[in-house]
PDB file of C-alpha atoms and ligand atoms in Angstrom:
ATOM      1  CA  MET A  12     100.064 140.673 161.116  1.00 98.00           C
ATOM      2  CA  ILE A  13      99.949 144.230 159.810  1.00 98.00           C
ATOM      3  CA  LEU A  14      98.890 144.922 156.218  1.00 98.00           C
ATOM      4  CA  PHE A  15     100.431 147.833 154.295  1.00 98.00           C
ATOM      5  CA  LYS A  16      99.284 148.930 150.860  1.00 98.00           C
ATOM      6  CA  GLN A  17     101.305 152.137 150.603  1.00 98.00           C
ATOM      7  CA  ALA A  18     105.077 152.148 150.251  1.00 98.00           C
ATOM      8  CA  LYS A  19     105.510 155.389 152.232  1.00 98.00           C
ATOM      9  CA  ASN A  20     103.589 154.038 155.252  1.00 98.00           C
ATOM     10  CA  LEU A  21     105.619 150.820 155.196  1.00 98.00           C
ATOM     11  CA  THR A  22     108.941 152.669 154.893  1.00 98.00           C
ATOM     12  CA  ASP A  23     108.013 154.913 157.860  1.00 98.00           C
ATOM     13  CA  HIS A  24     107.051 151.873 159.933  1.00 98.00           C
ATOM     14  CA  ILE A  25     110.302 150.091 159.059  1.00 98.00           C
ATOM     15  CA  ALA A  26     112.353 153.194 159.966  1.00 98.00           C
ATOM     16  CA  GLN A  27     110.746 153.061 163.416  1.00 98.00           C
ATOM     17  CA  LEU A  28     111.492 149.327 163.774  1.00 98.00           C
ATOM     18  CA  LYS A  29     115.120 149.929 162.795  1.00 98.00           C
ATOM     19  CA  LYS A  30     115.414 152.682 165.404  1.00 98.00           C
ATOM     20  CA  GLU A  31     114.389 150.036 167.935  1.00 98.00           C
ATOM     21  CA  GLY A  32     117.276 147.868 166.656  1.00 98.00           C
ATOM     22  CA  LYS A  33     115.069 145.322 164.866  1.00 98.00           C
ATOM     23  CA  THR A  34     116.332 143.419 161.803  1.00 98.00           C
ATOM     24  CA  ILE A  35     114.146 142.673 158.764  1.00 98.00           C
ATOM     25  CA  GLY A  36     113.825 139.424 156.789  1.00 98.00           C
ATOM     26  CA  PHE A  37     112.047 139.897 153.470  1.00 99.00           C
ATOM     27  CA  VAL A  38     110.243 137.385 151.215  1.00 98.00           C
ATOM     28  CA  PRO A  39     108.964 138.826 147.911  1.00 99.00           C
ATOM     29  CA  THR A  40     106.233 136.751 146.227  1.00 98.00           C
ATOM     30  CA  MET A  41     103.549 136.898 143.568  1.00 98.00           C
ATOM     31  CA  GLY A  42     100.983 135.261 145.860  1.00 98.00           C
ATOM     32  CA  ALA A  43      98.976 132.033 145.429  1.00 98.00           C
ATOM     33  CA  LEU A  44     101.040 130.970 148.403  1.00 98.00           C
ATOM     34  CA  HIS A  45     102.109 127.378 149.051  1.00 98.00           C
ATOM     35  CA  ASP A  46     104.484 125.545 151.390  1.00 98.00           C
ATOM     36  CA  GLY A  47     107.486 126.723 149.350  1.00 98.00           C
ATOM     37  CA  HIS A  48     106.658 130.338 150.206  1.00 98.00           C
ATOM     38  CA  LEU A  49     105.912 129.412 153.829  1.00 98.00           C
ATOM     39  CA  SER A  50     109.335 127.750 154.160  1.00 98.00           C
ATOM     40  CA  LEU A  51     110.968 131.038 153.117  1.00 98.00           C
ATOM     41  CA  LEU A  52     108.934 132.913 155.738  1.00 98.00           C
ATOM     42  CA  SER A  53     109.938 130.379 158.348  1.00 98.00           C
ATOM     43  CA  GLY A  54     113.595 130.754 157.281  1.00 98.00           C
ATOM     44  CA  ALA A  55     113.259 134.549 157.548  1.00 98.00           C
ATOM     45  CA  SER A  56     111.901 134.286 161.091  1.00 98.00           C
ATOM     46  CA  LYS A  57     115.002 132.317 162.109  1.00 98.00           C
ATOM     47  CA  GLU A  58     117.305 135.077 160.821  1.00 98.00           C
ATOM     48  CA  ALA A  59     115.473 138.307 161.560  1.00 98.00           C
ATOM     49  CA  ASP A  60     113.288 139.955 164.214  1.00 98.00           C
ATOM     50  CA  ILE A  61     110.594 141.026 161.765  1.00 98.00           C
ATOM     51  CA  VAL A  62     109.363 139.048 158.742  1.00 98.00           C
ATOM     52  CA  ILE A  63     107.915 140.953 155.799  1.00 99.00           C
ATOM     53  CA  CYS A  64     106.188 139.281 152.849  1.00 98.00           C
ATOM     54  CA  SER A  65     105.144 141.126 149.715  1.00 99.00           C
ATOM     55  CA  ILE A  66     102.517 139.972 147.233  1.00 98.00           C
ATOM     56  CA  PHE A  67     102.694 141.702 143.872  1.00 98.00           C
ATOM     57  CA  ILE A  68     102.181 140.150 140.466  1.00 98.00           C
ATOM     58  CA  ASN A  69     104.812 142.109 138.622  1.00 98.00           C
ATOM     59  CA  PRO A  70     103.618 142.871 135.086  1.00 97.00           C
ATOM     60  CA  THR A  71     107.088 143.827 133.808  1.00 97.00           C
ATOM     61  CA  GLN A  72     108.515 140.310 134.231  1.00 97.00           C
ATOM     62  CA  PHE A  73     105.862 138.643 132.067  1.00 96.00           C
ATOM     63  CA  ASN A  74     106.834 138.410 128.423  1.00 89.00           C
ATOM     64  CA  ASN A  75     103.552 136.665 127.634  1.00 91.00           C
ATOM     65  CA  ALA A  76     100.266 138.542 128.245  1.00 93.00           C
ATOM     66  CA  ASP A  77      98.307 135.299 128.496  1.00 93.00           C
ATOM     67  CA  ASP A  78     100.606 133.978 131.251  1.00 93.00           C
ATOM     68  CA  PHE A  79     100.128 137.262 133.156  1.00 95.00           C
ATOM     69  CA  ASN A  80      96.327 137.226 132.748  1.00 95.00           C
ATOM     70  CA  LYS A  81      96.070 133.599 133.846  1.00 94.00           C
ATOM     71  CA  TYR A  82      98.453 133.903 136.813  1.00 96.00           C
ATOM     72  CA  PRO A  83      96.538 132.527 139.846  1.00 95.00           C
ATOM     73  CA  THR A  84      95.258 135.055 142.433  1.00 97.00           C
ATOM     74  CA  ILE A  85      93.747 133.883 145.724  1.00 97.00           C
ATOM     75  CA  ILE A  86      94.465 136.865 147.925  1.00 98.00           C
ATOM     76  CA  GLU A  87      91.955 136.079 150.701  1.00 98.00           C
ATOM     77  CA  GLN A  88      93.364 132.557 151.093  1.00 98.00           C
ATOM     78  CA  ASP A  89      96.895 134.014 151.020  1.00 98.00           C
ATOM     79  CA  ILE A  90      96.079 136.437 153.842  1.00 98.00           C
ATOM     80  CA  ASP A  91      94.567 133.600 155.917  1.00 98.00           C
ATOM     81  CA  GLN A  92      97.739 131.528 155.426  1.00 98.00           C
ATOM     82  CA  LEU A  93      99.996 134.460 156.309  1.00 98.00           C
ATOM     83  CA  VAL A  94      98.069 135.271 159.499  1.00 98.00           C
ATOM     84  CA  SER A  95      98.850 131.799 160.819  1.00 97.00           C
ATOM     85  CA  SER A  96     102.461 131.809 159.529  1.00 97.00           C
ATOM     86  CA  ASP A  97     105.693 133.509 160.617  1.00 93.00           C
ATOM     87  CA  CYS A  98     104.775 136.697 158.762  1.00 98.00           C
ATOM     88  CA  ASP A  99     104.624 139.970 160.741  1.00 98.00           C
ATOM     89  CA  ILE A 100     103.919 142.367 157.882  1.00 98.00           C
ATOM     90  CA  LEU A 101     102.267 141.908 154.493  1.00 98.00           C
ATOM     91  CA  PHE A 102     103.014 144.483 151.797  1.00 98.00           C
ATOM     92  CA  LEU A 103     100.285 144.429 149.162  1.00 98.00           C
ATOM     93  CA  PRO A 104     101.062 147.315 146.823  1.00 98.00           C
ATOM     94  CA  SER A 105      99.147 148.497 143.782  1.00 98.00           C
ATOM     95  CA  ARG A 106     100.960 148.799 140.465  1.00 98.00           C
ATOM     96  CA  GLU A 107     101.251 152.588 141.013  1.00 97.00           C
ATOM     97  CA  GLU A 108     103.030 152.097 144.355  1.00 98.00           C
ATOM     98  CA  ILE A 109     105.749 150.035 142.680  1.00 98.00           C
ATOM     99  CA  TYR A 110     105.866 151.908 139.388  1.00 98.00           C
ATOM    100  CA  PRO A 111     104.779 155.520 140.043  1.00 97.00           C
ATOM    101  CA  GLU A 112     104.046 157.789 137.088  1.00 96.00           C
ATOM    102  CA  ASN A 113     107.574 159.246 137.144  1.00 96.00           C
ATOM    103  CA  TYR A 114     109.245 155.782 137.281  1.00 97.00           C
ATOM    104  CA  VAL A 115     111.941 155.267 134.684  1.00 97.00           C
ATOM    105  CA  ALA A 116     113.047 151.646 134.345  1.00 96.00           C
ATOM    106  CA  PRO A 117     116.826 151.402 134.776  1.00 97.00           C
ATOM    107  CA  HIS A 118     118.806 148.974 132.658  1.00 97.00           C
ATOM    108  CA  TYR A 119     120.455 146.322 134.806  1.00 97.00           C
ATOM    109  CA  GLU A 120     123.811 144.983 133.659  1.00 96.00           C
ATOM    110  CA  LEU A 121     123.369 141.224 133.986  1.00 97.00           C
ATOM    111  CA  GLY A 122     125.782 140.045 131.305  1.00 96.00           C
ATOM    112  CA  ALA A 123     125.334 136.517 129.966  1.00 94.00           C
ATOM    113  CA  LEU A 124     123.118 135.609 132.943  1.00 96.00           C
ATOM    114  CA  GLU A 125     120.077 137.095 131.231  1.00 96.00           C
ATOM    115  CA  THR A 126     120.540 135.539 127.809  1.00 96.00           C
ATOM    116  CA  VAL A 127     120.844 131.857 128.785  1.00 98.00           C
ATOM    117  CA  LEU A 128     118.211 129.332 129.926  1.00 98.00           C
ATOM    118  CA  GLU A 129     115.092 131.236 131.064  1.00 98.00           C
ATOM    119  CA  GLY A 130     116.497 134.454 129.606  1.00 97.00           C
ATOM    120  CA  ARG A 131     116.749 132.927 126.156  1.00 97.00           C
ATOM    121  CA  TYR A 132     113.105 131.857 126.147  1.00 97.00           C
ATOM    122  CA  ARG A 133     111.690 134.813 128.113  1.00 97.00           C
ATOM    123  CA  PRO A 134     113.396 137.931 126.710  1.00 96.00           C
ATOM    124  CA  GLY A 135     113.214 140.871 129.125  1.00 96.00           C
ATOM    125  CA  HIS A 136     112.067 138.647 132.002  1.00 98.00           C
ATOM    126  CA  PHE A 137     115.081 139.219 134.231  1.00 98.00           C
ATOM    127  CA  GLN A 138     115.111 142.986 133.614  1.00 98.00           C
ATOM    128  CA  GLY A 139     111.522 142.943 134.913  1.00 98.00           C
ATOM    129  CA  VAL A 140     112.515 140.811 137.909  1.00 98.00           C
ATOM    130  CA  CYS A 141     115.328 143.263 138.728  1.00 98.00           C
ATOM    131  CA  GLN A 142     112.992 146.250 138.406  1.00 98.00           C
ATOM    132  CA  VAL A 143     110.534 144.898 140.945  1.00 98.00           C
ATOM    133  CA  VAL A 144     113.114 143.507 143.371  1.00 98.00           C
ATOM    134  CA  ASP A 145     115.160 146.720 143.232  1.00 98.00           C
ATOM    135  CA  ARG A 146     112.021 148.794 143.994  1.00 98.00           C
ATOM    136  CA  LEU A 147     110.974 146.440 146.807  1.00 98.00           C
ATOM    137  CA  LEU A 148     114.465 146.524 148.316  1.00 98.00           C
ATOM    138  CA  GLN A 149     114.417 150.338 148.257  1.00 97.00           C
ATOM    139  CA  ILE A 150     111.122 150.273 150.152  1.00 98.00           C
ATOM    140  CA  VAL A 151     111.847 147.438 152.627  1.00 98.00           C
ATOM    141  CA  ASP A 152     115.651 147.755 153.028  1.00 98.00           C
ATOM    142  CA  PRO A 153     115.966 144.283 154.597  1.00 98.00           C
ATOM    143  CA  GLU A 154     118.988 142.773 156.309  1.00 98.00           C
ATOM    144  CA  PHE A 155     117.994 139.376 154.855  1.00 98.00           C
ATOM    145  CA  LEU A 156     116.409 138.595 151.493  1.00 98.00           C
ATOM    146  CA  LEU A 157     115.075 135.058 151.130  1.00 98.00           C
ATOM    147  CA  LEU A 158     114.671 133.447 147.715  1.00 99.00           C
ATOM    148  CA  GLY A 159     113.914 129.884 146.638  1.00 98.00           C
ATOM    149  CA  GLN A 160     116.377 127.609 144.868  1.00 98.00           C
ATOM    150  CA  LYS A 161     113.377 126.568 142.707  1.00 98.00           C
ATOM    151  CA  ASP A 162     114.136 129.724 140.667  1.00 98.00           C
ATOM    152  CA  TYR A 163     117.878 129.120 140.546  1.00 98.00           C
ATOM    153  CA  GLN A 164     118.693 131.520 137.717  1.00 98.00           C
ATOM    154  CA  GLN A 165     116.648 134.217 139.445  1.00 98.00           C
ATOM    155  CA  CYS A 166     118.787 133.733 142.585  1.00 98.00           C
ATOM    156  CA  LYS A 167     121.929 134.276 140.478  1.00 98.00           C
ATOM    157  CA  VAL A 168     120.427 137.379 138.864  1.00 98.00           C
ATOM    158  CA  ILE A 169     119.466 138.884 142.224  1.00 98.00           C
ATOM    159  CA  GLN A 170     122.914 138.067 143.627  1.00 97.00           C
ATOM    160  CA  LYS A 171     124.295 140.150 140.751  1.00 97.00           C
ATOM    161  CA  LEU A 172     121.732 142.904 141.356  1.00 97.00           C
ATOM    162  CA  LEU A 173     122.781 143.116 145.021  1.00 97.00           C
ATOM    163  CA  SER A 174     126.429 143.453 144.077  1.00 95.00           C
ATOM    164  CA  THR A 175     125.963 145.931 141.213  1.00 94.00           C
ATOM    165  CA  THR A 176     123.614 148.178 143.214  1.00 92.00           C
ATOM    166  CA  GLU A 177     126.043 147.947 146.153  1.00 88.00           C
ATOM    167  CA  ARG A 178     123.304 146.771 148.481  1.00 93.00           C
ATOM    168  CA  THR A 179     125.867 145.403 150.915  1.00 92.00           C
ATOM    169  CA  ASN A 180     123.598 145.567 153.971  1.00 95.00           C
ATOM    170  CA  THR A 181     121.296 142.883 152.489  1.00 98.00           C
ATOM    171  CA  SER A 182     122.357 139.218 152.736  1.00 98.00           C
ATOM    172  CA  LEU A 183     120.833 136.799 150.258  1.00 98.00           C
ATOM    173  CA  ILE A 184     119.636 133.485 151.693  1.00 98.00           C
ATOM    174  CA  ILE A 185     118.707 130.733 149.228  1.00 98.00           C
ATOM    175  CA  SER A 186     116.184 128.231 150.557  1.00 98.00           C
ATOM    176  CA  PRO A 187     115.818 124.630 149.292  1.00 98.00           C
ATOM    177  CA  THR A 188     113.027 123.693 146.878  1.00 98.00           C
ATOM    178  CA  ILE A 189     109.911 122.337 148.573  1.00 98.00           C
ATOM    179  CA  ARG A 190     108.261 119.529 146.625  1.00 98.00           C
ATOM    180  CA  GLU A 191     104.986 117.642 146.478  1.00 98.00           C
ATOM    181  CA  LYS A 192     105.067 113.951 147.511  1.00 98.00           C
ATOM    182  CA  ASP A 193     105.707 112.829 143.923  1.00 98.00           C
ATOM    183  CA  GLY A 194     108.614 115.266 143.561  1.00 98.00           C
ATOM    184  CA  LEU A 195     106.905 118.052 141.604  1.00 98.00           C
ATOM    185  CA  ALA A 196     108.343 121.383 142.770  1.00 98.00           C
ATOM    186  CA  MET A 197     105.618 123.451 144.410  1.00 98.00           C
ATOM    187  CA  SER A 198     104.644 126.396 142.251  1.00 98.00           C
ATOM    188  CA  SER A 199     101.724 128.810 142.042  1.00 97.00           C
ATOM    189  CA  ARG A 200     101.323 127.813 138.393  1.00 96.00           C
ATOM    190  CA  ASN A 201     100.606 124.215 139.478  1.00 97.00           C
ATOM    191  CA  LEU A 202      97.113 125.488 140.382  1.00 96.00           C
ATOM    192  CA  ARG A 203      96.479 125.779 136.655  1.00 96.00           C
ATOM    193  CA  LEU A 204      97.201 122.092 135.977  1.00 98.00           C
ATOM    194  CA  SER A 205      94.232 119.823 135.238  1.00 98.00           C
ATOM    195  CA  LYS A 206      94.167 116.361 136.838  1.00 98.00           C
ATOM    196  CA  GLU A 207      95.701 114.820 133.714  1.00 97.00           C
ATOM    197  CA  GLN A 208      98.358 117.529 133.385  1.00 98.00           C
ATOM    198  CA  ARG A 209      99.180 117.224 137.094  1.00 98.00           C
ATOM    199  CA  ALA A 210      99.712 113.473 136.708  1.00 97.00           C
ATOM    200  CA  LYS A 211     102.264 114.117 133.945  1.00 97.00           C
ATOM    201  CA  ALA A 212     104.049 116.952 135.721  1.00 98.00           C
ATOM    202  CA  SER A 213     106.153 114.858 138.127  1.00 97.00           C
ATOM    203  CA  ALA A 214     108.141 113.561 135.127  1.00 98.00           C
ATOM    204  CA  LEU A 215     110.075 116.819 135.273  1.00 98.00           C
ATOM    205  CA  TYR A 216     111.665 115.951 138.625  1.00 98.00           C
ATOM    206  CA  LEU A 217     112.091 112.259 137.766  1.00 98.00           C
ATOM    207  CA  THR A 218     114.051 113.267 134.663  1.00 98.00           C
ATOM    208  CA  LEU A 219     116.268 115.557 136.742  1.00 98.00           C
ATOM    209  CA  GLN A 220     116.878 112.724 139.209  1.00 98.00           C
ATOM    210  CA  GLN A 221     117.791 110.390 136.349  1.00 98.00           C
ATOM    211  CA  ALA A 222     120.233 113.015 135.071  1.00 98.00           C
ATOM    212  CA  GLN A 223     121.792 113.170 138.541  1.00 97.00           C
ATOM    213  CA  ILE A 224     122.372 109.379 138.439  1.00 97.00           C
ATOM    214  CA  ASP A 225     123.584 109.387 134.812  1.00 97.00           C
ATOM    215  CA  PHE A 226     125.957 112.279 135.471  1.00 95.00           C
ATOM    216  CA  LYS A 227     128.400 109.881 137.135  1.00 92.00           C
ATOM    217  CA  THR A 228     128.759 107.687 134.045  1.00 95.00           C
ATOM    218  CA  ILE A 229     127.318 109.270 130.888  1.00 95.00           C
ATOM    219  CA  PRO A 230     128.569 112.295 128.869  1.00 94.00           C
ATOM    220  CA  VAL A 231     126.499 115.488 129.283  1.00 95.00           C
ATOM    221  CA  THR A 232     125.327 115.570 125.640  1.00 96.00           C
ATOM    222  CA  GLU A 233     123.868 112.074 126.002  1.00 97.00           C
ATOM    223  CA  ILE A 234     122.135 112.909 129.290  1.00 98.00           C
ATOM    224  CA  LYS A 235     120.545 115.972 127.698  1.00 98.00           C
ATOM    225  CA  TYR A 236     119.400 113.982 124.663  1.00 98.00           C
ATOM    226  CA  LYS A 237     117.904 111.255 126.894  1.00 98.00           C
ATOM    227  CA  ALA A 238     116.087 113.840 129.040  1.00 98.00           C
ATOM    228  CA  PHE A 239     114.649 115.602 125.962  1.00 98.00           C
ATOM    229  CA  GLN A 240     113.419 112.274 124.570  1.00 98.00           C
ATOM    230  CA  GLU A 241     111.881 111.226 127.877  1.00 98.00           C
ATOM    231  CA  LEU A 242     110.077 114.521 128.502  1.00 98.00           C
ATOM    232  CA  THR A 243     108.818 114.735 124.925  1.00 98.00           C
ATOM    233  CA  LYS A 244     107.503 111.162 125.207  1.00 97.00           C
ATOM    234  CA  LYS A 245     105.662 112.180 128.398  1.00 96.00           C
ATOM    235  CA  GLY A 246     103.923 115.020 126.538  1.00 96.00           C
ATOM    236  CA  PHE A 247     106.135 118.014 127.436  1.00 98.00           C
ATOM    237  CA  ARG A 248     107.261 120.657 124.968  1.00 98.00           C
ATOM    238  CA  VAL A 249     110.803 121.275 126.161  1.00 98.00           C
ATOM    239  CA  ASP A 250     112.341 124.757 125.939  1.00 98.00           C
ATOM    240  CA  TYR A 251     115.630 123.599 127.440  1.00 98.00           C
ATOM    241  CA  PHE A 252     117.210 120.853 129.496  1.00 98.00           C
ATOM    242  CA  GLU A 253     120.720 122.042 130.285  1.00 98.00           C
ATOM    243  CA  ILE A 254     123.617 120.917 132.408  1.00 97.00           C
ATOM    244  CA  VAL A 255     125.800 123.886 133.311  1.00 96.00           C
ATOM    245  CA  SER A 256     128.146 125.274 135.918  1.00 95.00           C
ATOM    246  CA  ALA A 257     126.127 126.081 139.055  1.00 96.00           C
ATOM    247  CA  THR A 258     128.317 129.174 139.469  1.00 94.00           C
ATOM    248  CA  THR A 259     128.276 130.740 135.995  1.00 94.00           C
ATOM    249  CA  LEU A 260     125.305 128.958 134.344  1.00 96.00           C
ATOM    250  CA  GLN A 261     127.618 128.382 131.373  1.00 94.00           C
ATOM    251  CA  PRO A 262     128.539 124.963 129.957  1.00 92.00           C
ATOM    252  CA  SER A 263     131.613 123.601 131.653  1.00 84.00           C
ATOM    253  CA  ASN A 264     133.753 120.489 131.562  1.00 72.00           C
ATOM    254  CA  GLY A 265     132.434 119.677 135.007  1.00 65.00           C
ATOM    255  CA  PHE A 266     135.651 120.260 136.885  1.00 69.00           C
ATOM    256  CA  PRO A 267     136.214 121.958 139.305  1.00 76.00           C
ATOM    257  CA  ASP A 268     132.758 123.610 139.127  1.00 87.00           C
ATOM    258  CA  PRO A 269     129.730 122.162 140.833  1.00 94.00           C
ATOM    259  CA  MET A 270     127.197 121.390 138.089  1.00 95.00           C
ATOM    260  CA  ILE A 271     123.436 121.767 137.965  1.00 97.00           C
ATOM    261  CA  ALA A 272     120.700 120.483 135.650  1.00 98.00           C
ATOM    262  CA  LEU A 273     117.935 122.957 134.815  1.00 98.00           C
ATOM    263  CA  VAL A 274     114.768 122.446 132.829  1.00 98.00           C
ATOM    264  CA  GLY A 275     112.027 124.680 131.410  1.00 98.00           C
ATOM    265  CA  ALA A 276     109.146 122.918 129.669  1.00 98.00           C
ATOM    266  CA  TYR A 277     105.480 123.259 128.808  1.00 98.00           C
ATOM    267  CA  ILE A 278     102.582 120.952 129.502  1.00 97.00           C
ATOM    268  CA  ASP A 279     100.125 122.352 126.955  1.00 97.00           C
ATOM    269  CA  ASP A 280     100.174 126.124 127.681  1.00 95.00           C
ATOM    270  CA  ILE A 281     101.522 125.880 131.246  1.00 96.00           C
ATOM    271  CA  ARG A 282     105.226 126.464 131.633  1.00 96.00           C
ATOM    272  CA  LEU A 283     107.074 124.766 134.501  1.00 98.00           C
ATOM    273  CA  ILE A 284     110.702 125.046 135.598  1.00 98.00           C
ATOM    274  CA  ASP A 285     112.854 123.009 137.959  1.00 98.00           C
ATOM    275  CA  ASN A 286     116.502 122.227 138.690  1.00 98.00           C
ATOM    276  CA  LEU A 287     118.716 119.817 140.605  1.00 98.00           C
ATOM    277  CA  PRO A 288     122.379 120.113 141.609  1.00 97.00           C
ATOM    278  CA  LEU A 289     124.320 117.164 140.190  1.00 95.00           C
ATOM    279  CA  ASN A 290     127.419 117.002 142.380  1.00 89.00           C
TER     280      ASN A 290
HETATM  281  P1  AMP B 214     106.849 133.420 143.297  1.00 50.88           P
HETATM  282  O1  AMP B 214     105.640 133.756 144.120  1.00 50.88           O
HETATM  283  O2  AMP B 214     106.660 132.246 142.409  1.00 50.88           O
HETATM  284  O3  AMP B 214     107.428 134.630 142.609  1.00 50.88           O
HETATM  285  O4  AMP B 214     107.960 132.954 144.335  1.00 50.88           O
HETATM  286  C1  AMP B 214     108.341 133.743 145.419  1.00 50.88           C
HETATM  287  C2  AMP B 214     109.553 133.125 146.061  1.00 50.88           C
HETATM  288  O5  AMP B 214     109.244 131.800 146.500  1.00 50.88           O
HETATM  289  C3  AMP B 214     110.744 132.998 145.095  1.00 50.88           C
HETATM  290  O6  AMP B 214     111.943 133.292 145.790  1.00 50.88           O
HETATM  291  C4  AMP B 214     110.681 131.540 144.703  1.00 50.88           C
HETATM  292  O7  AMP B 214     111.926 131.007 144.309  1.00 50.88           O
HETATM  293  C5  AMP B 214     110.207 130.905 145.993  1.00 50.88           C
HETATM  294  N1  AMP B 214     109.595 129.599 145.722  1.00 50.88           N
HETATM  295  C6  AMP B 214     108.651 129.322 144.787  1.00 50.88           C
HETATM  296  N2  AMP B 214     108.370 127.995 144.788  1.00 50.88           N
HETATM  297  C7  AMP B 214     109.173 127.430 145.724  1.00 50.88           C
HETATM  298  C8  AMP B 214     109.370 126.094 146.183  1.00 50.88           C
HETATM  299  N3  AMP B 214     108.704 125.072 145.685  1.00 50.88           N
HETATM  300  N4  AMP B 214     110.283 125.890 147.162  1.00 50.88           N
HETATM  301  C9  AMP B 214     110.992 126.923 147.689  1.00 50.88           C
HETATM  302  N5  AMP B 214     110.852 128.199 147.293  1.00 50.88           N
HETATM  303  C10 AMP B 214     109.958 128.457 146.323  1.00 50.88           C
END
């Protein structure tokens, strides 16, 4: 595996690879890698000749300074994992490489996508996500971009970014959510959970599964109410538990759209998200 810290050096290297006819699969991450990230790298290696992973904790997507400061960093462990994974190149930029002094943040037109669900509770978050992904795509120019379904709304936002920036040479591939044995979606933030918090955390997935069962027989408003009650009883502070169109992320009468349940909730000061398609 080759490690690049400077965007210019990476771009030059990629230009050479492209001259040789090689295709690039790209997996952007914020590090503290787990099997979810590794599954994206493995997916990238099936699609492309060269797999590139980036690790950059993007300050502009954090709307809460405490969340940013407490975000787990285990870079040595990450590098060890990547060396024995499908990764060919690691891009580990400094903040200045991504946001040089002359950087002016564009405004990305995301419409209602950025004001619902996560967007409602994390104002500015998706603008920050677009800033970093747009910059990384300019540097890496991949044929394939791999994202996890775990961050479903983020996938929708990046799909929109690709179409509005006319990045037609990059195909988006959405990879399934990888879970722990008890169903908890793998996440770097899980490292922050104490033993007691970890024991509670699987309730998030169990509630989504219950919603999937109830969806066949119970009206959406009742399912949402039941889920709120259940999660609150288990000690969560729920930002949202929504059932929306999987295409638009807007409420829908359920036909003909496929529907998805999404949840964002806190255990103490740790915020977790998850989702499950319902039909
Ligand atoms: P992050 O490092 O949390 O920014 O995530 C980097 C990428 O990994 C994003 O595309 C995430 O959606 C994806 N990812 C995170 N957790 C999982 C998971 N449990 N299963 C699959 N993909 C994931």
